[in-house]
Coordinates of C-alpha atoms and ligand atoms in Angstrom, one line a residue:
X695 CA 6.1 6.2 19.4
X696 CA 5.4 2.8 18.3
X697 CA 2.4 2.8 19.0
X698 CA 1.4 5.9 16.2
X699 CA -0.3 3.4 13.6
X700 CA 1.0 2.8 10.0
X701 CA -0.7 2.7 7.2
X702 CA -1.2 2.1 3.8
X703 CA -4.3 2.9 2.1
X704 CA -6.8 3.3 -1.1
X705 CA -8.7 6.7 -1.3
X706 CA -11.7 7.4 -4.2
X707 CA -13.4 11.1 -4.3
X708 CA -16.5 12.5 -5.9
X709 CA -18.0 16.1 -6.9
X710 CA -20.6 17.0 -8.6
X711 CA -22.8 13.9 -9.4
X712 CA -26.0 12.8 -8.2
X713 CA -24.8 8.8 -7.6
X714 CA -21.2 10.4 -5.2
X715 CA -21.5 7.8 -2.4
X716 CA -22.3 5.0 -4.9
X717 CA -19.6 5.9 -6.9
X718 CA -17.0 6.0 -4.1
X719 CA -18.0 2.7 -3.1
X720 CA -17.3 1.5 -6.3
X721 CA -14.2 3.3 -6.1
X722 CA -13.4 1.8 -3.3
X723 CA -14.6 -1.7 -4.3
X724 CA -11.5 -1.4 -6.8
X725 CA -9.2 -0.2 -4.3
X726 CA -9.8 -3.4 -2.2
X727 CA -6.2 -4.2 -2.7
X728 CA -5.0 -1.4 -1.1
X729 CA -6.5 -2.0 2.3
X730 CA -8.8 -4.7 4.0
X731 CA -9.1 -3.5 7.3
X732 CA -11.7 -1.3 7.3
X733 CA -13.7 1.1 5.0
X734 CA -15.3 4.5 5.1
X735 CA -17.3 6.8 2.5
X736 CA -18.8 10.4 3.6
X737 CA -20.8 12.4 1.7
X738 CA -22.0 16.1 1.3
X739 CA -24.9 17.7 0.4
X740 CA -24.2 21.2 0.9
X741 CA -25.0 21.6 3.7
X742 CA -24.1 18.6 6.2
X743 CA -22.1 15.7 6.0
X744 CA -23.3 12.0 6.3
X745 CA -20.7 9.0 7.1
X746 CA -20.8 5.7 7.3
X747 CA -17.9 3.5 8.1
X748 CA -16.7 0.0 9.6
X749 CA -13.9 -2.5 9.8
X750 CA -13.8 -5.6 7.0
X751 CA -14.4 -5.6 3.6
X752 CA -16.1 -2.4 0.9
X753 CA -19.0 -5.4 0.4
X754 CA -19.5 -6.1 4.2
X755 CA -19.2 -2.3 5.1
X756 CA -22.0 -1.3 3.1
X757 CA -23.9 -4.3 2.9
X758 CA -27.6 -3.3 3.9
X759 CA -30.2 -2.0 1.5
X760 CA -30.8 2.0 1.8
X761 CA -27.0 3.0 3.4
X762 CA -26.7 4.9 -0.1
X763 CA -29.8 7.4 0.5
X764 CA -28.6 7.8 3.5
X765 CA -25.3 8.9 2.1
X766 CA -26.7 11.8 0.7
X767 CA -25.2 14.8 -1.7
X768 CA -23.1 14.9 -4.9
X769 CA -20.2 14.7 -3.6
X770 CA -18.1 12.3 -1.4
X771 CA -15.0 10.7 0.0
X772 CA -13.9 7.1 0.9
X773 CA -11.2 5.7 2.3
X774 CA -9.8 1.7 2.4
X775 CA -7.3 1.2 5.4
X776 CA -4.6 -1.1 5.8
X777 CA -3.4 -0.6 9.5
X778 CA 0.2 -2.3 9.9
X779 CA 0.8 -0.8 13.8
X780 CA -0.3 0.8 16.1
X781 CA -4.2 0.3 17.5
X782 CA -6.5 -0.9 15.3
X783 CA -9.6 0.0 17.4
X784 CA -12.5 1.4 15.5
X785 CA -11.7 4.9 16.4
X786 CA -8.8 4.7 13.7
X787 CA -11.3 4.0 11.1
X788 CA -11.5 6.7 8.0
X789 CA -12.8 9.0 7.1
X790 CA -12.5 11.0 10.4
X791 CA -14.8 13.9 10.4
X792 CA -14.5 16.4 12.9
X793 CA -16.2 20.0 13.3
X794 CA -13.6 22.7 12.8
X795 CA -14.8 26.5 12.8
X796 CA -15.6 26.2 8.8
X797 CA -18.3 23.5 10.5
X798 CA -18.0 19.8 9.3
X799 CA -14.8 18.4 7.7
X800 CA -14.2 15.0 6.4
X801 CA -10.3 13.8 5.9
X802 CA -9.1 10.8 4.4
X803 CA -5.2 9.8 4.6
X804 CA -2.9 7.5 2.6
X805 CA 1.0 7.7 3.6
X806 CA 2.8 8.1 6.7
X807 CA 4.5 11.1 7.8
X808 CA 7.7 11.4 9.6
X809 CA 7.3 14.1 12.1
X810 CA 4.1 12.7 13.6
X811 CA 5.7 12.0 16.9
X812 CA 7.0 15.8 17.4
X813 CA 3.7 17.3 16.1
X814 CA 1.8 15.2 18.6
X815 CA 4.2 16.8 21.4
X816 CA 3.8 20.1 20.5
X817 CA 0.2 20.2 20.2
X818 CA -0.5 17.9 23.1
X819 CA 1.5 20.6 24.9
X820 CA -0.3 23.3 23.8
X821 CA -3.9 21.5 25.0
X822 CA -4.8 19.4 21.6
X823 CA -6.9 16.0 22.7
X824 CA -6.7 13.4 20.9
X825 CA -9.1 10.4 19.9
X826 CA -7.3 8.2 18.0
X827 CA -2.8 7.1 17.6
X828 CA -3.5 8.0 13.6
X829 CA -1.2 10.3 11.8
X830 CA -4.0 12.1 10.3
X831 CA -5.8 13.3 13.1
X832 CA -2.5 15.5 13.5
X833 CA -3.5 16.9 10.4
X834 CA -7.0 18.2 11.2
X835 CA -5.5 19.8 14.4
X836 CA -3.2 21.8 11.8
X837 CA -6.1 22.6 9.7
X838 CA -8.3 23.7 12.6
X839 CA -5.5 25.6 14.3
X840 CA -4.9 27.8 11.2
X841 CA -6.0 31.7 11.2
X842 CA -5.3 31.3 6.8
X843 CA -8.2 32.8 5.5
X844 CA -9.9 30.1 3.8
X845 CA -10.1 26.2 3.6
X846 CA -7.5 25.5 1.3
X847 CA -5.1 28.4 2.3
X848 CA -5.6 26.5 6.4
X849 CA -4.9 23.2 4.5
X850 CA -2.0 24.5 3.0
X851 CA -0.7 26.2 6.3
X852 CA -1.3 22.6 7.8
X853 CA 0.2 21.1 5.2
X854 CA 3.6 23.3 5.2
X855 CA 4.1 21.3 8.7
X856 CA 4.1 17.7 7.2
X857 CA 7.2 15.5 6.5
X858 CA 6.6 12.5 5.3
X859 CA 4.0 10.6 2.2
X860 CA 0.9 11.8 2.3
X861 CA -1.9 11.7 -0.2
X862 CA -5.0 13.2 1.5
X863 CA -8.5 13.9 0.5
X864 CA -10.6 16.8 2.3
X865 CA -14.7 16.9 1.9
X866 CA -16.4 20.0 3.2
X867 CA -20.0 20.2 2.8
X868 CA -19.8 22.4 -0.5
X869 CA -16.2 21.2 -1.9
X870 CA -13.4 18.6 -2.5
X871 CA -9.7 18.5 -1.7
X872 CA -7.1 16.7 -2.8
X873 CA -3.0 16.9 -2.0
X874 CA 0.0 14.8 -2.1
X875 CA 3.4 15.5 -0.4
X876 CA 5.8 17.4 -1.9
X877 CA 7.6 14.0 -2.7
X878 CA 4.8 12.3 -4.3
X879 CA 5.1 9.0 -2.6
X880 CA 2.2 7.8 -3.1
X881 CA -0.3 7.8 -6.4
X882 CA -3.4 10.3 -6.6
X883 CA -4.9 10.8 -9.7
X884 CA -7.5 13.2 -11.4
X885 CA -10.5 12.2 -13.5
X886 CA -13.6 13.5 -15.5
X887 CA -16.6 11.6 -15.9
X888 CA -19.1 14.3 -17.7
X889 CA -18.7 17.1 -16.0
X890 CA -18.0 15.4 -12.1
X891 CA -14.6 14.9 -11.2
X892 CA -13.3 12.1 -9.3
X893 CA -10.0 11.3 -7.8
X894 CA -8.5 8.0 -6.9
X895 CA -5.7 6.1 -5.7
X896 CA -5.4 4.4 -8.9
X897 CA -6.8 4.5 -12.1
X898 CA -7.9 0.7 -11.6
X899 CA -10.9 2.8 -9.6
X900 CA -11.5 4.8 -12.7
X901 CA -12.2 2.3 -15.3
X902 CA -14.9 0.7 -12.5
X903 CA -16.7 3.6 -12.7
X904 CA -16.6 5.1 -16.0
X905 CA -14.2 7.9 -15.6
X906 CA -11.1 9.3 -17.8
X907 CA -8.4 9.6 -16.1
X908 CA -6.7 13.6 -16.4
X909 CA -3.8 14.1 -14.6
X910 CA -2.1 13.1 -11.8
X911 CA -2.5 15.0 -8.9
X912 CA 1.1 16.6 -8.9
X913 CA 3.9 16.8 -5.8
X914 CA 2.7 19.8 -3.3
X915 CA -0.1 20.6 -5.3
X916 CA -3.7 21.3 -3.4
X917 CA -6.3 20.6 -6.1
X918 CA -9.9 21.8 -5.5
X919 CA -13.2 22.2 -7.3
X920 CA -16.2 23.6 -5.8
X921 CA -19.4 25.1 -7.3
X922 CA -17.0 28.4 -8.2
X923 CA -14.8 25.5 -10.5
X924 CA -11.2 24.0 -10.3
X925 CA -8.2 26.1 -8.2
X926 CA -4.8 24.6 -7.7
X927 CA -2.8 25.9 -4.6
X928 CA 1.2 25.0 -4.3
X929 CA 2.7 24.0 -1.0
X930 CA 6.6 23.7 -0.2
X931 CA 9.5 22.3 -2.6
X932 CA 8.7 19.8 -5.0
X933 CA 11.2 17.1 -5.3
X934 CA 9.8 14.0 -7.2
X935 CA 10.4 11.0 -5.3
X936 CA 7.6 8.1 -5.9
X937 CA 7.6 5.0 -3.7
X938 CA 9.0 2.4 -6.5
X939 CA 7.7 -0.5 -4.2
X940 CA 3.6 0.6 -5.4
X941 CA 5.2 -0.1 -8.5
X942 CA 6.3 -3.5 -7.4
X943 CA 3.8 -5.0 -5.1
X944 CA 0.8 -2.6 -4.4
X945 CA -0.7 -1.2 -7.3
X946 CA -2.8 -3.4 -9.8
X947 CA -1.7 -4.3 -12.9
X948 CA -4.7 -2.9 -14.6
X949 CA -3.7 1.1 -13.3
X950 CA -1.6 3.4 -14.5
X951 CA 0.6 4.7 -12.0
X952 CA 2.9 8.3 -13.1
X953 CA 1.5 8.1 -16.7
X954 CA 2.5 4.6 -17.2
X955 CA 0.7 1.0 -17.4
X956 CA 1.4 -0.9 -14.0
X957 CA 1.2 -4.0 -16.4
X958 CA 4.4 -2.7 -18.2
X959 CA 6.6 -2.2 -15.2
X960 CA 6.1 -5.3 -14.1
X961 CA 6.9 -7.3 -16.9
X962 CA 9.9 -5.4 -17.5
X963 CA 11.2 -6.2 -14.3
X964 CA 10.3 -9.7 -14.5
X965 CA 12.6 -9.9 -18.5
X966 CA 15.8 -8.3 -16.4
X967 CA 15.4 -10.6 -14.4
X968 CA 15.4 -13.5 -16.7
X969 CA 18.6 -12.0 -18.1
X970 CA 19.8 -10.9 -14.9
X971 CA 19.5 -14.4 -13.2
X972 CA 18.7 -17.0 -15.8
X973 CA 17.8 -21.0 -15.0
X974 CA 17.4 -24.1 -16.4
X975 CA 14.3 -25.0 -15.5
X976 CA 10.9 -26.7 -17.1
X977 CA 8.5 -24.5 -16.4
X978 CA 7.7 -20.6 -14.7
X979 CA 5.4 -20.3 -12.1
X980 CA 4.0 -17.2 -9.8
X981 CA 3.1 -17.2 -6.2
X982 CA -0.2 -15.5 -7.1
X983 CA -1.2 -12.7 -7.6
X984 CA 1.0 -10.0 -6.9
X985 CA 4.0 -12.0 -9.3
X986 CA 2.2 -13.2 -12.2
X987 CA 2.9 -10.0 -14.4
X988 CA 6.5 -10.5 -13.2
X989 CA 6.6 -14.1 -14.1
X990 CA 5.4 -13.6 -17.6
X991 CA 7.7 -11.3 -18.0
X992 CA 10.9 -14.0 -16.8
X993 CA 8.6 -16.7 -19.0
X994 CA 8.5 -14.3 -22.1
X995 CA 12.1 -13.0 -21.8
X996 CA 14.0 -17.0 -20.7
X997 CA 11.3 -19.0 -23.4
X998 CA 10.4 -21.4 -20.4
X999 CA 6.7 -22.0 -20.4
X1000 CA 4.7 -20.0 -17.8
X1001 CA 2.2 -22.4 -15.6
X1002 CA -0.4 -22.0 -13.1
X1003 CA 1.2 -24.1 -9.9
X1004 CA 0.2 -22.3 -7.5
X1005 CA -3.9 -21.9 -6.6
X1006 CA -4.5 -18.6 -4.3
X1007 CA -7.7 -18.6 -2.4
X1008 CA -9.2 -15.2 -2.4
X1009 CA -11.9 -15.2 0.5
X1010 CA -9.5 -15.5 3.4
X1011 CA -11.2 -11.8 5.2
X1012 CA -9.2 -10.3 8.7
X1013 CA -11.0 -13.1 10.8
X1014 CA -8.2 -15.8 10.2
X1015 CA -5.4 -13.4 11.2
X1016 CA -5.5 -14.9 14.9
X1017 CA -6.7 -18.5 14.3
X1018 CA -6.6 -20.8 17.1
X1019 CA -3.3 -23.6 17.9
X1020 CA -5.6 -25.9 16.0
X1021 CA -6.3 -23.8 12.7
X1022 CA -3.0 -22.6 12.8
X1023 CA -1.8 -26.4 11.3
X1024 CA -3.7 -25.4 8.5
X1025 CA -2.5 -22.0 7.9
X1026 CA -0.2 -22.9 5.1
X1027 CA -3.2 -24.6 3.1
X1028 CA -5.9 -22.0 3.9
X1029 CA -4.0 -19.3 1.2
X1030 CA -2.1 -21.3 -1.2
X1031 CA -2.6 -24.8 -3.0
X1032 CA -0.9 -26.9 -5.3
X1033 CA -1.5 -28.5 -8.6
X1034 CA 0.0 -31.7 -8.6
X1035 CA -0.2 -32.6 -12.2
X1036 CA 1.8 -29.3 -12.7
X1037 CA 4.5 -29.4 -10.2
X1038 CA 5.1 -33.2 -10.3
X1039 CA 9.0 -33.7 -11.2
X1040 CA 9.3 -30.4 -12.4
X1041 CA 12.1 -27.8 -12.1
X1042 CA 10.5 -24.9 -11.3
X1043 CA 11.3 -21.3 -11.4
X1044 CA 9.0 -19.9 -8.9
X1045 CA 8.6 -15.7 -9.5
X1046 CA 8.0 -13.8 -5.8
X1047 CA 7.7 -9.9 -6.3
X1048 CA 9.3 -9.5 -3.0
X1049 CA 11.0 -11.3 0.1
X1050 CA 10.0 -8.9 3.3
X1051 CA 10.2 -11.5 6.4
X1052 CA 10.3 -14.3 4.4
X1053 CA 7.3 -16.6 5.8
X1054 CA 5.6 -16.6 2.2
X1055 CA 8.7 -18.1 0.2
X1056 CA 8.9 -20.7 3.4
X1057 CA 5.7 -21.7 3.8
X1058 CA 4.9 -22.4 -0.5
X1059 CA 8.6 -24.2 -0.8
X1060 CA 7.3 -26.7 1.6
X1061 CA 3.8 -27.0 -0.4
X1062 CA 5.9 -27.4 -3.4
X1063 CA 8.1 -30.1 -2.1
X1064 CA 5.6 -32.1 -1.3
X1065 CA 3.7 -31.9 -4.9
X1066 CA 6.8 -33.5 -6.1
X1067 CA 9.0 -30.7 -7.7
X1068 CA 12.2 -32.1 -8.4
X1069 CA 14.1 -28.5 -8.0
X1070 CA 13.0 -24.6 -6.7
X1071 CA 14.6 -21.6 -8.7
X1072 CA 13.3 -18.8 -6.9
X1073 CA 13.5 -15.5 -8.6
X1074 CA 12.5 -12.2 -7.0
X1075 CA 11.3 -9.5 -9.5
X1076 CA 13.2 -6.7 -6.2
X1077 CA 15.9 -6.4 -4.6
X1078 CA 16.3 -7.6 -0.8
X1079 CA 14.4 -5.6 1.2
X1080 CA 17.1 -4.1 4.0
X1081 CA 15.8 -1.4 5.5
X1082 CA 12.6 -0.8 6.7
X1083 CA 9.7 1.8 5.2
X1084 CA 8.7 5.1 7.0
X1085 CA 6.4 6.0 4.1
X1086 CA 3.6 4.0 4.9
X1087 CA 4.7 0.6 3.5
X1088 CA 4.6 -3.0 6.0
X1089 CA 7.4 -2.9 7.0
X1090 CA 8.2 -0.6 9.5
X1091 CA 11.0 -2.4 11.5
X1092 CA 14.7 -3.6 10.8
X1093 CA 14.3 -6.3 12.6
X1094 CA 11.6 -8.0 10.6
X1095 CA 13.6 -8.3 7.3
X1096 CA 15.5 -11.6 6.4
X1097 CA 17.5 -9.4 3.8
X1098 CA 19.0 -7.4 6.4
X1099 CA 20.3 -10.2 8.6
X1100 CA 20.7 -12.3 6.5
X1101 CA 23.2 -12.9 2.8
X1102 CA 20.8 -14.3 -0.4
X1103 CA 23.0 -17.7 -0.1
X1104 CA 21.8 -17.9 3.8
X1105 CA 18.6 -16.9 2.9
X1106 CA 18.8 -19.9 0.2
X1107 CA 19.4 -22.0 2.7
X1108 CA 16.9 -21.1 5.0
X1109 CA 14.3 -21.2 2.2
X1110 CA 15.7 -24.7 1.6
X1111 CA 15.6 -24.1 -2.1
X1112 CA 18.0 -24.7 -5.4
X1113 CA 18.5 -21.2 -5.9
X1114 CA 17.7 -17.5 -5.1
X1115 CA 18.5 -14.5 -7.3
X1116 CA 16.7 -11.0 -6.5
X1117 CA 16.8 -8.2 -9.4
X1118 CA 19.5 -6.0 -8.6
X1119 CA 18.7 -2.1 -8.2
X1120 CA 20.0 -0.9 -10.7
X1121 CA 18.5 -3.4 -13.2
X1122 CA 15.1 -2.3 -11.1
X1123 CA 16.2 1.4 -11.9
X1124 CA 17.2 0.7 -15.9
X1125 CA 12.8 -0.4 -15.7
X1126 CA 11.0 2.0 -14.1
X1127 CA 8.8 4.9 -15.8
X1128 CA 10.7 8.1 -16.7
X1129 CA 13.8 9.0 -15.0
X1130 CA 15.7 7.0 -12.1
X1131 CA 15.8 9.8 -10.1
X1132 CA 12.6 10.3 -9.5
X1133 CA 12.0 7.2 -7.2
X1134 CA 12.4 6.2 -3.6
X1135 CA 14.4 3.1 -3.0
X1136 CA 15.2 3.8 0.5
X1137 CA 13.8 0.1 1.5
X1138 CA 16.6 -1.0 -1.0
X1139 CA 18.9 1.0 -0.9
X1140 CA 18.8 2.8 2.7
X1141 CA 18.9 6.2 1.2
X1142 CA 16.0 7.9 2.7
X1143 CA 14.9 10.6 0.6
X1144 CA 13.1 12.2 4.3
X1145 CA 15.6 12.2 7.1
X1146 CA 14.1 10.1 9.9
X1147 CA 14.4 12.3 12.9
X1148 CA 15.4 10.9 16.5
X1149 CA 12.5 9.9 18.3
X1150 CA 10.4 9.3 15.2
X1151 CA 10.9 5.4 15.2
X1152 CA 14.8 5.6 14.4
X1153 CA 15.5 2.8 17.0
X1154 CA 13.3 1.1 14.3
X1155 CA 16.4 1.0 12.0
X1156 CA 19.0 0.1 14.6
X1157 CA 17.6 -3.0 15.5
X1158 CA 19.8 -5.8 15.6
X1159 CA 20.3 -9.2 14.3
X1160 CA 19.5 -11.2 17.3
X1161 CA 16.3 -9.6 17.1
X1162 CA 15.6 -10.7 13.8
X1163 CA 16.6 -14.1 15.1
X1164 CA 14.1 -14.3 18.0
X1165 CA 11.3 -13.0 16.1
X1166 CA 12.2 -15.8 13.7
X1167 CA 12.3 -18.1 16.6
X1168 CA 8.6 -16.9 17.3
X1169 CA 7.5 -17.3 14.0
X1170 CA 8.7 -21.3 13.8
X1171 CA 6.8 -21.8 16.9
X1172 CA 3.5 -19.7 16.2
X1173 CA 3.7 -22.5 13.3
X1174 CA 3.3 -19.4 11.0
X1175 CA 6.4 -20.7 8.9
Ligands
5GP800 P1 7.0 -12.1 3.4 O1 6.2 -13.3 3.4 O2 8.4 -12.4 2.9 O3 7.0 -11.4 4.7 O4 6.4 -11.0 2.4 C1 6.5 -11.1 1.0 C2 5.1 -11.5 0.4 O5 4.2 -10.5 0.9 C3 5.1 -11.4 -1.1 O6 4.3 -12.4 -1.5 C4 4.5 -10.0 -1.4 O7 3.7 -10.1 -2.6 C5 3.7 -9.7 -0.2 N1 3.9 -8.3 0.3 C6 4.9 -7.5 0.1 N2 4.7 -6.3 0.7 C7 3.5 -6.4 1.3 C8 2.7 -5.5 2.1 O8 3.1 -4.4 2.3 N3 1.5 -6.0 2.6 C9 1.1 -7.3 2.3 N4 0.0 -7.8 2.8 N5 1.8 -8.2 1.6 C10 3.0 -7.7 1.1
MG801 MG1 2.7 -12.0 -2.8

């Protein structure tokens, strides 16, 4: 079971414009954030399907002069992957297109679901083969098995079977599909440039190319437009419950996520925390980028002048994942500098929009010592992170997370710093968009809005503290801390 891959994931769609693949992969060129792994677009012409796909980068996928006439048709998918376990052979790459008996079928998946284990049994038993350990081929079985009468009526038959998050994107030759769990984990929004309409992960996509956003793409809905126009199918019980931590870490400042500016959140989260956790301190800073909204938010909310300490480096690609012994020593300068003339006998609050294992916060408090801060506030615009994600977020396993081993004071003193406040839930809650209720917190909180069933990964949450402990162990020695 362990080996079923995880994922998190950007996905852009096209129909009905004569530029579709170059405007997914400047969809996708937005999306970067979302995944780095590997990228995919496929296109349709009406009567075939053309793909091209690879692992690294939008810009290093699609890099060669001509790939977008070969990417034919006005209309198209494409898909930016973030693979967090499992195999990450190319076979997992997306968009997978298979031949069902409708002919060619492109699908493109951001979530996780929870039942993936027990669907892979049953059709496995019942002859299925498959290529790949991805969730979403599972789906594409479902679709192909199904007698429903047309596409979207086998999609939603398929679809009926899922637990879990799920935002998908289906390209036939002639149409486009979108859907989103019934929970609405994660984003997928609707858009209208002329009369094409795209659909994206975020609306950061849309302003790239042009496009007004509509609507989101609601929980259990199955949105399609072909030549014939726009349908909407409904699938299961909607219960609104959106992964709060896009809110926190993933999405871009720039999107509007569930009819509100990203930007917003943030900043609201970072001014409870200010009042939350207050310090005396001489100047704000962010551990780039994912923080800074945050930290302007603490700067604007305490009056403590916001600086730029910290200097990200934005061109590390997947090849320094597994350096050597040697390039390892140099791991903690390859992502993050200092500026000295900033830091130097400073008190510093330093803004982190989340703790997961920890290594960040370790690694940057030792950069910071030696630039001469005199003391480290750190302030953490979440709450500790106890309980690990089944949704499609990194972090899959209890035993990863410092917060679930560990209390804030002994994670203070394992990050060797002044102080460590996180934002408390419900001051989180109090800041979201719209109502409470409508969130998932279960990385908070524990309260898993989809029951986890045995055998889908629950030994995941039962991990214990020793284990935490050796993988720390491993971490110190790797030199990755
Ligand atoms: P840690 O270093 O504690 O394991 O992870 C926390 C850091 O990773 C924070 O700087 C946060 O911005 C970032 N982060 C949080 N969630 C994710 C994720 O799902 N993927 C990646 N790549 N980074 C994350
Ligand atoms: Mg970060």
């Amino acid at each position: 079971m362990s080996e079923r891959i995880k994922e998190h994931c950007g996905l852009y769609g096209v129909f009905g414009h004569p530029q579709a693949s170059e405007l997914t992969y400047l969809g996708l060129y937005a999306l970067q954030h979302r995944g780095q792994e590997s990228a995919g677009i496929v296109s349709a012409d009406n009567h075939r399907l053309h793909a091209r796909a690879g692992n690294g980068l939008v810009a290093d996928v699609f890099h060669d002069h001509g790939v977008f006439s070969r990417l034919q048709g006005t209309s198209a998918v494409g898909h930016v992957r973030y693979s967090t376990a499992g195999d990450s052979s190319n076979r997992n790459i997306q968009p997978f297109v298979v031949t069902t008996k409708d002919g060619p079928l492109a699908v493109a998946h951001n979530g996780n679901l929870t039942n993936a284990e027990s669907l892979h049994q049953e059709l496995s038993a019942e002859g299925a083969i498959f290529q790949t350990s991805s969730d979403t081929e599972l789906i594409v079985h479902l679709v192909a098995r199904s007698q429903a009468e047309t596409l979207s009526e086998r999609i939603r038959e398929a679809l009926e079977r899922l637990e879990g998050a799920f935002s998908l994107l289906f390209l036939s030759p002639t149409g486009l599909i979108a859907a989103r769990d019934t929970h609405g984990f994660r984003p997928l929004v609707v858009g209208k440039k002329g009369e094409s309409v795209m659909v994206a992960s975020e609306t950061c996509a849309f302003d790239l190319t042009g496009t007004t956003f509509v609507r989101d793409i609601e929980p259990g809905e199955i949105f399609e437009v072909d030549s014939g126009g726009q349908k909407s199918l409904r699938f299961g019980k909607p219960k609104l419950c959106q992964c709060v931590f896009e809110l926190i870490y993933f999405t871009r400042p720039d999107s509007y996520i569930w009819g509100d500016p990203v930007d917003r959140s943030r900043r609201r989260f970072g001014r409870r925390l200010a009042e939350e956790a207050p310090a005396k301190a001489d100047i704000v800073i962010s551990v780039p980028d994912s923080s800074n909204t945050a930290a302007l938010g603490y700067a604007h909310a305490s009056g403590i002048p916001y600086e730029i300490g910290l200097i990200r480096n934005h061109y590390i690609g997947r090849t320094f994942i597994n350096p050597s012994p040697f390039m390892r020593t140099f791991n903690t300068r390859i992502k993050y500098n200092t500026v000295a003339e900033v830091l130097e006998g400073q008190r510093v609050v330093l803004v982190e929009d989340s703790i997961v294992r920890g290594t960040t916060l370790k690694k940057l408090v030792g950069l910071l010592r030696r630039a001469g801060v005199r003391e480290i506030h750190v302030r953490v615009s979440s709450p500790p992170i106890g309980h690990p994600c089944f949704y499609g977020m990194d972090f899959p396993t209890k035993k990863e997370l410092i917060a679930a081993w560990n209390s804030e004071e002994e994670i203070r003193n394992f990050l060797q710093v002044d102080s460590l406040r996180y934002l408390s839930l419900d001051g989180l809650l109090q800041c979201v968009p719209g109502k409470a209720a409508d969130f998932c917190t279960a990385c908070f909180s524990g309260n898993y809005p989809v029951p986890i069933p045995p055998g889908e990964g629950r030994a995941l949450l039962e991990e214990t503290g020793e284990a935490w402990a050796q993988g720390e162990l491993e971490r110190l020695l790797s030199g990755l801390t």
